[in-house]
PDB file of C-alpha atoms and ligand atoms in Angstrom:
ATOM      1  CA  MET I  79      -0.122   0.369   0.150  1.00  0.00           C
ATOM      2  CA  ALA I  80       1.456   3.401  -0.871  1.00  0.00           C
ATOM      3  CA  GLU I  81       2.623   5.697   1.785  1.00  0.00           C
ATOM      4  CA  PRO I  82       0.141   8.767   2.818  1.00  0.00           C
ATOM      5  CA  THR I  83       1.380  12.026   2.101  1.00  0.00           C
ATOM      6  CA  ILE I  84       0.843  14.517   4.837  1.00  0.00           C
ATOM      7  CA  ARG I  85       0.440  18.286   3.747  1.00  0.00           C
ATOM      8  CA  ALA I  86      -1.363  21.176   4.744  1.00  0.00           C
ATOM      9  CA  ALA I  87      -5.303  21.266   3.988  1.00  0.00           C
ATOM     10  CA  LEU I  88      -6.454  23.687   1.079  1.00  0.00           C
ATOM     11  CA  PRO I  89      -9.204  25.530   0.771  1.00  0.00           C
ATOM     12  CA  SER I  90     -10.636  23.375  -2.128  1.00  0.00           C
ATOM     13  CA  ASP I  91     -10.167  20.186   0.280  1.00  0.00           C
ATOM     14  CA  LEU I  92     -13.060  21.392   2.571  1.00  0.00           C
ATOM     15  CA  ALA I  93     -15.945  19.018   0.434  1.00  0.00           C
ATOM     16  CA  ASP I  94     -13.592  15.630   1.154  1.00  0.00           C
ATOM     17  CA  ILE I  95     -12.624  16.580   4.666  1.00  0.00           C
ATOM     18  CA  LEU I  96     -16.345  17.145   5.771  1.00  0.00           C
ATOM     19  CA  ASP I  97     -17.134  14.086   3.870  1.00  0.00           C
ATOM     20  CA  LEU I  98     -14.705  11.876   5.855  1.00  0.00           C
ATOM     21  CA  TYR I  99     -15.708  12.853   9.619  1.00  0.00           C
ATOM     22  CA  PRO I 100     -19.428  11.212   9.432  1.00  0.00           C
ATOM     23  CA  LYS I 101     -17.539   8.202   7.927  1.00  0.00           C
ATOM     24  CA  ALA I 102     -15.099   7.798  10.583  1.00  0.00           C
ATOM     25  CA  PHE I 103     -17.610   9.185  13.562  1.00  0.00           C
ATOM     26  CA  PRO I 104     -20.936   7.671  12.733  1.00  0.00           C
ATOM     27  CA  ASP I 105     -22.212   8.388  16.043  1.00  0.00           C
ATOM     28  CA  GLU I 106     -21.255  11.909  16.643  1.00  0.00           C
ATOM     29  CA  ASP I 107     -21.673  15.074  14.210  1.00  0.00           C
ATOM     30  CA  LEU I 108     -18.477  16.764  14.133  1.00  0.00           C
ATOM     31  CA  VAL I 109     -19.057  18.536  10.747  1.00  0.00           C
ATOM     32  CA  PRO I 110     -20.306  21.893  12.186  1.00  0.00           C
ATOM     33  CA  LEU I 111     -17.439  22.338  14.637  1.00  0.00           C
ATOM     34  CA  VAL I 112     -14.718  21.695  11.755  1.00  0.00           C
ATOM     35  CA  ARG I 113     -16.801  23.437   9.084  1.00  0.00           C
ATOM     36  CA  GLU I 114     -16.764  26.601  11.512  1.00  0.00           C
ATOM     37  CA  LEU I 115     -13.021  25.996  12.045  1.00  0.00           C
ATOM     38  CA  LEU I 116     -12.054  25.723   8.636  1.00  0.00           C
ATOM     39  CA  GLU I 117     -14.662  28.436   7.522  1.00  0.00           C
ATOM     40  CA  GLY I 118     -13.955  31.153  10.073  1.00  0.00           C
ATOM     41  CA  GLU I 119     -10.934  33.515  10.841  1.00  0.00           C
ATOM     42  CA  VAL I 120      -9.508  30.837  13.328  1.00  0.00           C
ATOM     43  CA  ASP I 121      -5.602  30.663  13.654  1.00  0.00           C
ATOM     44  CA  LEU I 122      -5.173  26.954  13.127  1.00  0.00           C
ATOM     45  CA  LEU I 123      -3.085  24.206  11.656  1.00  0.00           C
ATOM     46  CA  SER I 124      -5.419  22.088   9.351  1.00  0.00           C
ATOM     47  CA  LEU I 125      -3.468  18.876   7.696  1.00  0.00           C
ATOM     48  CA  VAL I 126      -4.321  16.263   5.461  1.00  0.00           C
ATOM     49  CA  ALA I 127      -3.504  12.717   4.636  1.00  0.00           C
ATOM     50  CA  THR I 128      -3.702  12.320   1.238  1.00  0.00           C
ATOM     51  CA  ARG I 129      -2.959   8.625  -0.690  1.00  0.00           C
ATOM     52  CA  GLY I 130      -3.246   9.138  -4.401  1.00  0.00           C
ATOM     53  CA  GLU I 131      -6.033  11.826  -5.004  1.00  0.00           C
ATOM     54  CA  ALA I 132      -7.874  10.663  -2.180  1.00  0.00           C
ATOM     55  CA  ILE I 133      -8.007  12.546   1.358  1.00  0.00           C
ATOM     56  CA  VAL I 134      -7.667   9.526   4.087  1.00  0.00           C
ATOM     57  CA  GLY I 135      -7.179  11.607   7.138  1.00  0.00           C
ATOM     58  CA  HIS I 136      -7.449  14.628   8.684  1.00  0.00           C
ATOM     59  CA  VAL I 137      -6.464  16.815  11.749  1.00  0.00           C
ATOM     60  CA  ILE I 138      -6.727  20.405  13.246  1.00  0.00           C
ATOM     61  CA  PHE I 139      -4.493  21.980  15.812  1.00  0.00           C
ATOM     62  CA  THR I 140      -6.093  25.419  16.844  1.00  0.00           C
ATOM     63  CA  ALA I 141      -3.669  27.972  18.311  1.00  0.00           C
ATOM     64  CA  CYS I 142      -4.888  28.699  21.744  1.00  0.00           C
ATOM     65  CA  LYS I 143      -3.272  30.282  24.828  1.00  0.00           C
ATOM     66  CA  VAL I 144      -2.985  30.606  28.653  1.00  0.00           C
ATOM     67  CA  GLU I 145      -5.303  33.599  29.246  1.00  0.00           C
ATOM     68  CA  GLU I 146      -3.249  34.948  32.315  1.00  0.00           C
ATOM     69  CA  THR I 147       0.083  34.877  30.425  1.00  0.00           C
ATOM     70  CA  GLY I 148      -0.942  34.794  26.886  1.00  0.00           C
ATOM     71  CA  GLU I 149       1.525  31.927  26.515  1.00  0.00           C
ATOM     72  CA  PRO I 150       0.729  30.063  23.379  1.00  0.00           C
ATOM     73  CA  VAL I 151      -0.581  26.425  23.204  1.00  0.00           C
ATOM     74  CA  ALA I 152      -2.052  24.380  20.583  1.00  0.00           C
ATOM     75  CA  LEU I 153      -5.295  22.257  21.086  1.00  0.00           C
ATOM     76  CA  LEU I 154      -5.444  18.900  18.783  1.00  0.00           C
ATOM     77  CA  GLY I 155      -8.848  18.069  17.480  1.00  0.00           C
ATOM     78  CA  PRO I 156     -10.832  16.579  15.526  1.00  0.00           C
ATOM     79  CA  LEU I 157      -8.427  14.051  14.199  1.00  0.00           C
ATOM     80  CA  CYS I 158      -9.764  11.474  11.423  1.00  0.00           C
ATOM     81  CA  VAL I 159      -8.694   8.446   9.687  1.00  0.00           C
ATOM     82  CA  SER I 160     -10.925   6.918   7.174  1.00  0.00           C
ATOM     83  CA  PRO I 161     -12.354   3.407   8.308  1.00  0.00           C
ATOM     84  CA  ASP I 162     -10.546   1.547   5.438  1.00  0.00           C
ATOM     85  CA  CYS I 163      -7.344   3.306   6.065  1.00  0.00           C
ATOM     86  CA  GLN I 164      -6.912   2.734   9.848  1.00  0.00           C
ATOM     87  CA  ARG I 165      -4.406   1.176  11.810  1.00  0.00           C
ATOM     88  CA  GLN I 166      -1.872   2.205   9.050  1.00  0.00           C
ATOM     89  CA  GLY I 167       0.000   5.105  11.217  1.00  0.00           C
ATOM     90  CA  ILE I 168      -2.424   7.820   9.413  1.00  0.00           C
ATOM     91  CA  GLY I 169      -3.516   8.967  12.643  1.00  0.00           C
ATOM     92  CA  SER I 170      -0.011   8.702  14.305  1.00  0.00           C
ATOM     93  CA  ARG I 171       1.693  10.542  10.791  1.00  0.00           C
ATOM     94  CA  LEU I 172      -0.928  13.528  11.548  1.00  0.00           C
ATOM     95  CA  ILE I 173      -0.263  14.121  14.987  1.00  0.00           C
ATOM     96  CA  ALA I 174       3.444  13.811  14.667  1.00  0.00           C
ATOM     97  CA  ALA I 175       3.739  16.655  11.790  1.00  0.00           C
ATOM     98  CA  GLY I 176       1.395  18.927  13.843  1.00  0.00           C
ATOM     99  CA  VAL I 177       3.348  18.378  16.919  1.00  0.00           C
ATOM    100  CA  ALA I 178       6.387  18.926  15.163  1.00  0.00           C
ATOM    101  CA  GLU I 179       5.015  22.131  13.664  1.00  0.00           C
ATOM    102  CA  PHE I 180       4.256  23.727  17.088  1.00  0.00           C
ATOM    103  CA  ALA I 181       7.378  22.579  18.212  1.00  0.00           C
ATOM    104  CA  ARG I 182       9.303  24.627  15.669  1.00  0.00           C
ATOM    105  CA  ARG I 183       6.911  27.802  16.610  1.00  0.00           C
ATOM    106  CA  GLU I 184       8.259  27.103  20.056  1.00  0.00           C
ATOM    107  CA  VAL I 185       4.639  26.721  21.757  1.00  0.00           C
ATOM    108  CA  ARG I 186       5.138  24.764  24.985  1.00  0.00           C
ATOM    109  CA  GLU I 187       2.275  22.453  25.117  1.00  0.00           C
ATOM    110  CA  VAL I 188      -0.181  20.595  22.695  1.00  0.00           C
ATOM    111  CA  LEU I 189      -3.513  19.686  24.774  1.00  0.00           C
ATOM    112  CA  VAL I 190      -5.985  17.138  23.570  1.00  0.00           C
ATOM    113  CA  LEU I 191      -9.327  15.752  25.082  1.00  0.00           C
ATOM    114  CA  GLY I 192      -9.508  12.305  23.815  1.00  0.00           C
ATOM    115  CA  ASP I 193      -9.100   8.686  24.516  1.00  0.00           C
ATOM    116  CA  PRO I 194      -5.429   8.553  26.839  1.00  0.00           C
ATOM    117  CA  ALA I 195      -5.600   4.789  25.243  1.00  0.00           C
ATOM    118  CA  TYR I 196      -4.879   6.046  21.812  1.00  0.00           C
ATOM    119  CA  TYR I 197      -2.980   9.365  22.509  1.00  0.00           C
ATOM    120  CA  SER I 198      -0.643   8.171  25.195  1.00  0.00           C
ATOM    121  CA  ARG I 199       0.877   6.379  22.091  1.00  0.00           C
ATOM    122  CA  ALA I 200       2.007   9.467  20.551  1.00  0.00           C
ATOM    123  CA  GLY I 201       3.680  10.753  24.105  1.00  0.00           C
ATOM    124  CA  PHE I 202       0.657  12.918  25.823  1.00  0.00           C
ATOM    125  CA  LYS I 203       0.133  12.421  29.516  1.00  0.00           C
ATOM    126  CA  PRO I 204      -3.030  12.216  31.210  1.00  0.00           C
ATOM    127  CA  ARG I 205      -4.359  15.267  33.437  1.00  0.00           C
ATOM    128  CA  ALA I 206      -3.065  18.436  31.948  1.00  0.00           C
ATOM    129  CA  ALA I 207      -2.646  20.979  34.943  1.00  0.00           C
ATOM    130  CA  LEU I 208      -4.386  24.125  32.413  1.00  0.00           C
ATOM    131  CA  LYS I 209      -7.673  24.177  33.218  1.00  0.00           C
ATOM    132  CA  THR I 210     -10.550  23.594  30.496  1.00  0.00           C
ATOM    133  CA  PRO I 211     -12.329  26.183  29.044  1.00  0.00           C
ATOM    134  CA  CYS I 212     -15.422  24.733  30.532  1.00  0.00           C
ATOM    135  CA  PRO I 213     -15.772  21.977  33.117  1.00  0.00           C
ATOM    136  CA  ILE I 214     -15.425  18.401  32.015  1.00  0.00           C
ATOM    137  CA  PRO I 215     -16.916  15.420  33.647  1.00  0.00           C
ATOM    138  CA  ARG I 216     -15.021  14.001  36.418  1.00  0.00           C
ATOM    139  CA  GLU I 217     -14.588  10.831  34.547  1.00  0.00           C
ATOM    140  CA  TRP I 218     -12.780  12.525  31.744  1.00  0.00           C
ATOM    141  CA  ALA I 219     -10.060  13.807  33.964  1.00  0.00           C
ATOM    142  CA  GLU I 220      -7.586  11.306  32.684  1.00  0.00           C
ATOM    143  CA  ALA I 221      -8.560  12.212  28.842  1.00  0.00           C
ATOM    144  CA  TRP I 222      -7.325  15.778  29.253  1.00  0.00           C
ATOM    145  CA  GLN I 223      -4.055  15.392  28.393  1.00  0.00           C
ATOM    146  CA  THR I 224      -0.830  17.429  27.295  1.00  0.00           C
ATOM    147  CA  MET I 225       2.302  16.806  25.502  1.00  0.00           C
ATOM    148  CA  PRO I 226       5.281  19.398  26.615  1.00  0.00           C
ATOM    149  CA  LEU I 227       7.072  20.225  23.535  1.00  0.00           C
ATOM    150  CA  GLN I 228      10.143  21.917  24.951  1.00  0.00           C
ATOM    151  CA  PRO I 229      12.324  19.711  27.360  1.00  0.00           C
ATOM    152  CA  GLY I 230      12.560  20.587  30.976  1.00  0.00           C
ATOM    153  CA  SER I 231       9.519  22.805  30.921  1.00  0.00           C
ATOM    154  CA  GLN I 232       7.466  23.057  34.034  1.00  0.00           C
ATOM    155  CA  PRO I 233       3.591  22.115  33.088  1.00  0.00           C
ATOM    156  CA  LEU I 234       1.547  25.218  32.615  1.00  0.00           C
ATOM    157  CA  THR I 235      -0.952  26.211  35.056  1.00  0.00           C
ATOM    158  CA  GLY I 236      -3.695  28.745  34.701  1.00  0.00           C
ATOM    159  CA  GLN I 237      -7.113  28.991  32.250  1.00  0.00           C
ATOM    160  CA  LEU I 238      -6.870  27.833  28.730  1.00  0.00           C
ATOM    161  CA  TRP I 239      -8.497  30.490  26.251  1.00  0.00           C
ATOM    162  CA  VAL I 240      -9.983  28.710  23.240  1.00  0.00           C
ATOM    163  CA  PRO I 241     -11.523  30.087  20.313  1.00  0.00           C
ATOM    164  CA  GLY I 242     -15.279  31.081  19.508  1.00  0.00           C
ATOM    165  CA  PRO I 243     -15.937  27.599  17.870  1.00  0.00           C
ATOM    166  CA  TRP I 244     -14.196  25.587  20.803  1.00  0.00           C
ATOM    167  CA  GLN I 245     -15.960  27.627  23.450  1.00  0.00           C
ATOM    168  CA  ALA I 246     -19.420  25.611  22.997  1.00  0.00           C
ATOM    169  CA  LYS I 247     -20.001  23.945  26.358  1.00  0.00           C
ATOM    170  CA  ALA I 248     -21.246  20.732  24.137  1.00  0.00           C
ATOM    171  CA  LEU I 249     -17.947  20.202  23.073  1.00  0.00           C
ATOM    172  CA  TRP I 250     -16.733  19.602  26.895  1.00  0.00           C
ATOM    173  CA  SER I 251     -19.280  17.720  28.418  1.00  0.00           C
ATOM    174  CA  ALA I 252     -20.869  14.148  28.097  1.00  0.00           C
TER     175      ALA I 252
HETATM  176  C1  COA T  26      -8.759   7.367  16.446  1.00  0.00           C
HETATM  177  C2  COA T  26      -7.838   7.283  14.954  1.00  0.00           C
HETATM  178  C3  COA T  26      -7.642   8.773  14.469  1.00  0.00           C
HETATM  179  C4  COA T  26      -6.441   6.787  14.719  1.00  0.00           C
HETATM  180  O1  COA T  26      -6.130   6.879  13.527  1.00  0.00           O
HETATM  181  P1  COA T  26      -5.272   5.540  12.872  1.00  0.00           P
HETATM  182  O2  COA T  26      -4.949   5.833  11.653  1.00  0.00           O
HETATM  183  O3  COA T  26      -6.229   4.183  12.995  1.00  0.00           O
HETATM  184  O4  COA T  26      -4.417   5.203  14.205  1.00  0.00           O
HETATM  185  P2  COA T  26      -2.532   4.891  14.094  1.00  0.00           P
HETATM  186  O5  COA T  26      -2.688   3.917  12.827  1.00  0.00           O
HETATM  187  O6  COA T  26      -1.765   5.852  14.240  1.00  0.00           O
HETATM  188  O7  COA T  26      -2.767   3.890  15.289  1.00  0.00           O
HETATM  189  C5  COA T  26      -3.476   2.702  15.273  1.00  0.00           C
HETATM  190  C6  COA T  26      -3.285   1.978  16.785  1.00  0.00           C
HETATM  191  O8  COA T  26      -4.113   2.948  17.766  1.00  0.00           O
HETATM  192  C7  COA T  26      -4.886   2.114  18.085  1.00  0.00           C
HETATM  193  N1  COA T  26      -6.318   2.648  18.644  1.00  0.00           N
HETATM  194  C8  COA T  26      -6.867   3.491  17.564  1.00  0.00           C
HETATM  195  N2  COA T  26      -7.659   3.871  18.346  1.00  0.00           N
HETATM  196  C9  COA T  26      -8.101   3.675  19.755  1.00  0.00           C
HETATM  197  C10 COA T  26      -8.448   4.078  20.740  1.00  0.00           C
HETATM  198  N3  COA T  26     -10.004   4.619  20.466  1.00  0.00           N
HETATM  199  N4  COA T  26      -8.331   3.600  21.692  1.00  0.00           N
HETATM  200  C11 COA T  26      -6.930   2.609  22.081  1.00  0.00           C
HETATM  201  N5  COA T  26      -6.306   2.333  20.808  1.00  0.00           N
HETATM  202  C12 COA T  26      -6.512   2.932  19.793  1.00  0.00           C
HETATM  203  C13 COA T  26      -5.392   0.707  17.534  1.00  0.00           C
HETATM  204  O9  COA T  26      -5.366  -0.157  18.227  1.00  0.00           O
HETATM  205  C14 COA T  26      -3.850   0.729  16.595  1.00  0.00           C
HETATM  206  O10 COA T  26      -2.883  -0.067  17.386  1.00  0.00           O
HETATM  207  P3  COA T  26      -2.212  -1.403  16.781  1.00  0.00           P
HETATM  208  O11 COA T  26      -2.473  -1.416  15.250  1.00  0.00           O
HETATM  209  O12 COA T  26      -1.498  -2.032  17.422  1.00  0.00           O
HETATM  210  O13 COA T  26      -3.786  -2.360  17.491  1.00  0.00           O
HETATM  211  C15 COA T  26      -8.949   6.424  13.902  1.00  0.00           C
HETATM  212  O14 COA T  26      -9.129   5.209  14.124  1.00  0.00           O
HETATM  213  C16 COA T  26     -10.587   7.279  13.834  1.00  0.00           C
HETATM  214  O15 COA T  26     -10.652   8.085  12.844  1.00  0.00           O
HETATM  215  N6  COA T  26     -11.452   6.570  14.504  1.00  0.00           N
HETATM  216  C17 COA T  26     -12.401   7.474  14.487  1.00  0.00           C
HETATM  217  C18 COA T  26     -12.537   8.664  15.005  1.00  0.00           C
HETATM  218  C19 COA T  26     -12.065   9.057  16.503  1.00  0.00           C
HETATM  219  O16 COA T  26     -12.143   7.794  17.521  1.00  0.00           O
HETATM  220  N7  COA T  26     -11.275  10.033  16.644  1.00  0.00           N
HETATM  221  C20 COA T  26     -10.444  10.196  18.059  1.00  0.00           C
HETATM  222  C21 COA T  26      -9.945  11.154  18.012  1.00  0.00           C
HETATM  223  S1  COA T  26     -10.914  12.727  17.971  1.00  0.00           S
END
């Protein structure tokens, strides 16, 4: 099977990206969030994985900050890989490409709210110290994860500020 290529998403990729989400998330409608993020003025990194002409994976990293200090951080999500291309390392490559870009930008941490069984494989640690924009259910404490990007730096503390599309309470609750 051909190796996937990871590249920055283009405006012309939007329809293919939006088609991918219902296939990867049959029980959850992430299309409005993805559309709002990609069509708005949000500062983000949108990456696609392609195989030939087909878009087989997508991830968004949103530029956020620590409210009190303005320290830049990035929030990972959503991430999806076409069901027929899962377990081939594509999700891991999308994560690694985004993390590498934010490390180059000297961002201190990448955060994610997701399954620790999956994200720990990429180096995320549970129970990020930064406070989520809205309270999360207690049982999700382990799912709020961080990856420090600068060796030896202390975990960031304070309140995480996220841009508009990420401020919806529903994104942070069961
Ligand atoms: C989760 C997802 C992005 C992973 O992408 P992927 O390309 O299949 O991931 P990779 O190939 O890099 O890694 C696959 C490994 O992760 C494991 N894995 C995948 N999802 C997992 C999960 N939720 N929990 C634990 N492990 C998981 C697989 O078992 C596999 O390991 P194995 O091959 O050793 O068994 C993809 O499966 C997907 O789009 N799923 C549906 C949407 C979703 O749940 N997204 C979550 C992020 S918000």
